[in-house]
Amino acid sequence: MSDGGGDAPFIGHGLRRSGIPFVLSSPSGAGKTTIARALINHDSNLIMSVSATTRPPRPGEEPGRDYHFMSADEFDRVVAEDGFLERAEVFGNRYGTPRAPVEAALADGRDVLFDVDWQGARQLRQSGITTPVTVFILPPTRVELERRLRARAQDPVAVVEARMAKAAAEMSHYREYDYIVVNRNLEASVAVIQSIITAERHRLHHLADLAGFIGRVSGAAG
Ligand code: 5GP
């Protein structure tokens, strides 16, 4: 897998690009978190938006890397300060996207990856940031989805069943997304999403001060 950050080459040539928000959503168990990690690890211009949540950490999760774990009171305080770009309740827990790091990264021309549900995707579209590019990841089969959920032994059985029931509801929102990726194979899915990211970085409306660049290249200006 190549370093997609190499797609910022325009910058060295005096062509600026605005940061692009990329949203990954899926029913839980489709492999989204693993895909997100692989994308971040291989792309120096892509950073992860770390959400806040009121749910307790799972074994292996690190505060600040996987989530900012918060009490309900702390979460309320951030809400009161308008510190979240979007927020939603999922499985009885609250989740929110901290506003400041996202706005700073996008202003700096860095692309930001969000792991949020369909409610988050919808709210990010209305949040005032650059319109996000949205990708929906699907499990290849129902049997595989169930297998992946059960393999997450950390979740109590009742939670697995609730997540299975919610998967259908989450998937019903597929029409709200720009791209659909069926995750049969991790490497292949990561490659597809890297291609999407690369293509979006070359979209006309994501390139800032293009007129100035063209002017310099064509000799018409400075
Ligand atoms: P989990 O508890 O399994 O990490 O996440 C449960 C669900 O919450 C996932 O679908 C995930 O995408 C979603 N989620 C995580 N962080 C956020 C967030 O900041 N906002 C929204 N709207 N959903 C989130």
Short mmCIF file of C-alpha atoms and ligand atoms in Angstrom, two decimals:
data_model
loop_
_atom_site.label_atom_id
_atom_site.label_comp_id
_atom_site.label_asym_id
_atom_site.label_seq_id
_atom_site.Cartn_x
_atom_site.Cartn_y
_atom_site.Cartn_z
CA MET A 1 0.00 0.00 0.00
CA SER A 2 1.41 3.35 -0.97
CA ASP A 3 1.55 6.51 1.07
CA GLY A 4 -1.50 8.38 -0.16
CA GLY A 5 -0.03 11.49 1.43
CA GLY A 6 1.99 11.62 -1.77
CA ASP A 7 -1.19 12.95 -3.27
CA ALA A 8 -0.47 16.25 -1.64
CA PRO A 9 2.25 16.86 -4.29
CA PHE A 10 0.45 19.88 -5.60
CA ILE A 11 1.35 21.65 -2.39
CA GLY A 12 5.04 21.64 -3.31
CA HIS A 13 4.10 23.22 -6.61
CA GLY A 14 2.26 26.11 -5.03
CA LEU A 15 -1.21 24.65 -5.44
CA ARG A 16 -3.10 24.48 -2.19
CA ARG A 17 -5.81 22.01 -1.46
CA SER A 18 -8.46 22.25 1.21
CA GLY A 19 -8.71 19.41 3.73
CA ILE A 20 -11.38 16.85 2.91
CA PRO A 21 -13.56 15.12 5.51
CA PHE A 22 -13.98 11.39 4.76
CA VAL A 23 -16.71 9.55 6.64
CA LEU A 24 -16.66 5.77 7.10
CA SER A 25 -19.87 4.20 8.36
CA SER A 26 -21.02 0.60 8.62
CA PRO A 27 -23.01 -1.70 10.83
CA SER A 28 -20.71 -2.82 13.64
CA GLY A 29 -18.83 -5.97 12.65
CA ALA A 30 -18.24 -4.95 9.02
CA GLY A 31 -14.55 -4.27 9.67
CA LYS A 32 -14.64 -0.48 9.69
CA THR A 33 -12.25 0.13 12.58
CA THR A 34 -9.56 -2.15 11.10
CA ILE A 35 -9.93 -0.47 7.72
CA ALA A 36 -9.71 3.00 9.30
CA ARG A 37 -6.46 2.08 11.11
CA ALA A 38 -4.88 0.75 7.91
CA LEU A 39 -5.83 3.91 6.01
CA ILE A 40 -4.36 6.19 8.68
CA ASN A 41 -1.16 4.15 8.99
CA HIS A 42 -0.40 4.39 5.28
CA ASP A 43 -1.31 7.99 4.59
CA SER A 44 0.61 10.83 6.17
CA ASN A 45 -1.94 13.47 5.16
CA LEU A 46 -4.91 11.67 6.69
CA ILE A 47 -5.72 11.98 10.38
CA MET A 48 -8.38 10.27 12.44
CA SER A 49 -11.05 12.26 14.21
CA VAL A 50 -11.06 10.81 17.74
CA SER A 51 -14.61 10.87 19.10
CA ALA A 52 -15.72 11.37 22.67
CA THR A 53 -17.96 8.73 24.22
CA THR A 54 -19.68 8.00 27.50
CA ARG A 55 -19.30 4.25 27.03
CA PRO A 56 -16.59 2.48 29.05
CA PRO A 57 -13.36 1.47 27.27
CA ARG A 58 -13.16 -2.08 25.89
CA PRO A 59 -10.05 -4.13 26.63
CA GLY A 60 -7.23 -2.94 24.39
CA GLU A 61 -8.75 0.48 23.76
CA GLU A 62 -6.55 3.44 24.61
CA PRO A 63 -7.88 6.80 25.80
CA GLY A 64 -7.04 9.52 23.27
CA ARG A 65 -6.31 7.00 20.50
CA ASP A 66 -9.60 5.11 20.22
CA TYR A 67 -11.88 7.54 22.04
CA HIS A 68 -11.86 10.33 24.57
CA PHE A 69 -13.72 8.49 27.32
CA MET A 70 -15.92 10.87 29.31
CA SER A 71 -18.49 10.86 32.06
CA ALA A 72 -22.00 12.04 31.20
CA ASP A 73 -21.26 15.30 33.05
CA GLU A 74 -18.09 15.95 31.06
CA PHE A 75 -19.97 15.21 27.86
CA ASP A 76 -22.72 17.68 28.85
CA ARG A 77 -20.09 20.33 29.51
CA VAL A 78 -18.66 19.98 26.00
CA VAL A 79 -22.18 20.11 24.54
CA ALA A 80 -22.86 23.33 26.47
CA GLU A 81 -19.67 24.88 25.04
CA ASP A 82 -20.75 23.89 21.50
CA GLY A 83 -17.58 21.79 21.42
CA PHE A 84 -19.00 18.99 19.25
CA LEU A 85 -19.45 19.17 15.47
CA GLU A 86 -22.05 16.43 15.74
CA ARG A 87 -23.26 13.97 18.33
CA ALA A 88 -25.56 11.00 18.59
CA GLU A 89 -26.76 8.30 20.94
CA VAL A 90 -25.88 4.75 19.84
CA PHE A 91 -26.69 1.62 21.90
CA GLY A 92 -27.59 3.82 24.88
CA ASN A 93 -24.20 5.58 24.92
CA ARG A 94 -23.40 9.07 23.72
CA TYR A 95 -20.82 9.83 21.06
CA GLY A 96 -19.57 13.16 19.76
CA THR A 97 -16.99 14.58 17.37
CA PRO A 98 -14.80 17.25 19.01
CA ARG A 99 -14.98 20.37 16.85
CA ALA A 100 -11.61 22.12 17.36
CA PRO A 101 -9.16 19.46 16.08
CA VAL A 102 -11.25 18.85 12.96
CA GLU A 103 -11.55 22.50 12.06
CA ALA A 104 -7.81 23.05 12.65
CA ALA A 105 -6.79 20.06 10.50
CA LEU A 106 -9.07 20.95 7.60
CA ALA A 107 -7.89 24.57 7.65
CA ASP A 108 -4.34 23.22 7.46
CA GLY A 109 -5.10 21.20 4.29
CA ARG A 110 -5.12 17.86 6.11
CA ASP A 111 -7.79 15.28 5.39
CA VAL A 112 -9.79 13.90 8.30
CA LEU A 113 -11.30 10.42 8.61
CA PHE A 114 -14.46 10.01 10.71
CA ASP A 115 -15.78 6.72 12.07
CA VAL A 116 -19.35 7.76 12.77
CA ASP A 117 -22.79 6.27 12.22
CA TRP A 118 -25.40 7.50 9.72
CA GLN A 119 -26.61 10.14 12.17
CA GLY A 120 -23.06 11.52 12.35
CA ALA A 121 -22.68 11.47 8.56
CA ARG A 122 -25.93 13.40 8.20
CA GLN A 123 -25.01 15.99 10.83
CA LEU A 124 -21.49 16.49 9.46
CA ARG A 125 -23.08 17.38 6.11
CA GLN A 126 -24.95 20.17 7.89
CA SER A 127 -22.18 21.25 10.26
CA GLY A 128 -20.65 23.96 8.12
CA ILE A 129 -17.38 22.11 7.38
CA THR A 130 -16.51 21.14 3.78
CA THR A 131 -19.11 18.63 2.57
CA PRO A 132 -17.78 15.21 3.59
CA VAL A 133 -17.13 12.36 1.18
CA THR A 134 -19.02 9.41 2.63
CA VAL A 135 -18.23 5.71 2.34
CA PHE A 136 -20.48 2.93 3.58
CA ILE A 137 -18.86 -0.43 4.34
CA LEU A 138 -20.97 -3.57 4.15
CA PRO A 139 -20.25 -7.06 5.44
CA PRO A 140 -20.18 -9.68 2.64
CA THR A 141 -22.91 -11.89 4.14
CA ARG A 142 -25.19 -12.02 7.14
CA VAL A 143 -23.42 -15.15 8.37
CA GLU A 144 -20.06 -13.37 8.26
CA LEU A 145 -21.50 -10.33 10.06
CA GLU A 146 -22.80 -12.57 12.84
CA ARG A 147 -19.50 -14.43 13.05
CA ARG A 148 -17.52 -11.18 13.37
CA LEU A 149 -19.83 -9.88 16.08
CA ARG A 150 -19.59 -13.10 18.09
CA ALA A 151 -15.81 -13.10 17.76
CA ARG A 152 -15.83 -9.84 19.71
CA ALA A 153 -15.97 -11.82 22.91
CA GLN A 154 -15.63 -8.61 24.93
CA ASP A 155 -19.26 -7.76 24.26
CA PRO A 156 -21.86 -9.50 26.42
CA VAL A 157 -24.25 -11.71 24.44
CA ALA A 158 -27.13 -9.28 24.86
CA VAL A 159 -25.04 -6.51 23.31
CA VAL A 160 -24.11 -8.72 20.34
CA GLU A 161 -27.78 -9.44 19.73
CA ALA A 162 -28.69 -5.76 20.02
CA ARG A 163 -25.94 -4.92 17.53
CA MET A 164 -27.15 -7.60 15.12
CA ALA A 165 -30.65 -6.15 15.32
CA LYS A 166 -29.31 -2.63 14.76
CA ALA A 167 -27.21 -3.68 11.76
CA ALA A 168 -30.27 -3.91 9.55
CA ALA A 169 -31.41 -0.43 10.63
CA GLU A 170 -27.94 1.03 9.98
CA MET A 171 -27.76 -0.61 6.54
CA SER A 172 -31.13 0.87 5.56
CA HIS A 173 -29.36 4.25 5.27
CA TYR A 174 -27.04 3.13 2.45
CA ARG A 175 -28.63 5.55 -0.03
CA GLU A 176 -27.27 8.53 1.91
CA TYR A 177 -23.65 7.60 1.07
CA ASP A 178 -21.43 8.48 -1.90
CA TYR A 179 -19.58 5.15 -2.09
CA ILE A 180 -20.36 1.55 -1.11
CA VAL A 181 -17.61 -0.96 -0.31
CA VAL A 182 -18.38 -4.62 0.41
CA ASN A 183 -15.62 -5.79 2.76
CA ARG A 184 -14.82 -9.33 1.61
CA ASN A 185 -11.11 -8.88 2.05
CA LEU A 186 -9.37 -6.29 4.20
CA GLU A 187 -6.48 -5.45 1.86
CA ALA A 188 -8.77 -5.11 -1.15
CA SER A 189 -11.20 -2.87 0.74
CA VAL A 190 -8.39 -0.65 1.97
CA ALA A 191 -7.08 -0.36 -1.60
CA VAL A 192 -10.52 0.63 -2.89
CA ILE A 193 -10.93 3.33 -0.24
CA GLN A 194 -7.39 4.62 -0.91
CA SER A 195 -8.44 5.00 -4.55
CA ILE A 196 -11.53 6.93 -3.52
CA ILE A 197 -9.39 9.23 -1.34
CA THR A 198 -6.89 9.78 -4.16
CA ALA A 199 -9.63 10.60 -6.67
CA GLU A 200 -11.35 13.03 -4.31
CA ARG A 201 -8.07 14.86 -3.69
CA HIS A 202 -7.97 15.66 -7.40
CA ARG A 203 -11.52 16.99 -7.60
CA LEU A 204 -11.71 20.51 -8.91
CA HIS A 205 -13.73 21.82 -6.00
CA HIS A 206 -11.25 20.48 -3.44
CA LEU A 207 -8.39 22.49 -4.95
CA ALA A 208 -7.95 25.98 -3.57
CA ASP A 209 -6.39 28.90 -5.50
CA LEU A 210 -6.35 26.92 -8.73
CA ALA A 211 -6.62 30.11 -10.79
CA GLY A 212 -3.39 31.41 -9.25
CA PHE A 213 -1.63 28.14 -9.98
CA ILE A 214 -2.83 28.07 -13.59
CA GLY A 215 -1.74 31.67 -13.96
CA ARG A 216 1.77 30.83 -12.75
CA VAL A 217 2.03 27.72 -14.92
CA SER A 218 0.74 29.50 -18.01
CA GLY A 219 2.93 32.53 -17.36
CA ALA A 220 -0.10 34.80 -17.19
CA ALA A 221 0.63 35.90 -13.63
CA GLY A 222 3.45 36.24 -11.07
P1 5GP B 1 -18.44 1.49 19.18
O1 5GP B 1 -19.03 1.71 20.55
O2 5GP B 1 -18.61 0.09 18.68
O3 5GP B 1 -17.01 1.97 19.11
O4 5GP B 1 -19.25 2.44 18.16
C1 5GP B 1 -20.62 2.27 18.01
C2 5GP B 1 -21.12 3.14 16.86
O5 5GP B 1 -20.97 4.53 17.19
C3 5GP B 1 -20.37 2.94 15.55
O6 5GP B 1 -21.33 2.83 14.50
C4 5GP B 1 -19.56 4.19 15.39
O7 5GP B 1 -19.36 4.53 14.02
C5 5GP B 1 -20.45 5.21 16.07
N1 5GP B 1 -19.69 6.38 16.51
C6 5GP B 1 -18.47 6.43 17.09
N2 5GP B 1 -18.10 7.68 17.34
C7 5GP B 1 -19.12 8.47 16.90
C8 5GP B 1 -19.32 9.89 16.88
O8 5GP B 1 -18.50 10.70 17.30
N3 5GP B 1 -20.50 10.31 16.36
C9 5GP B 1 -21.44 9.47 15.87
N4 5GP B 1 -22.55 9.99 15.35
N5 5GP B 1 -21.28 8.13 15.87
C10 5GP B 1 -20.13 7.64 16.38
#
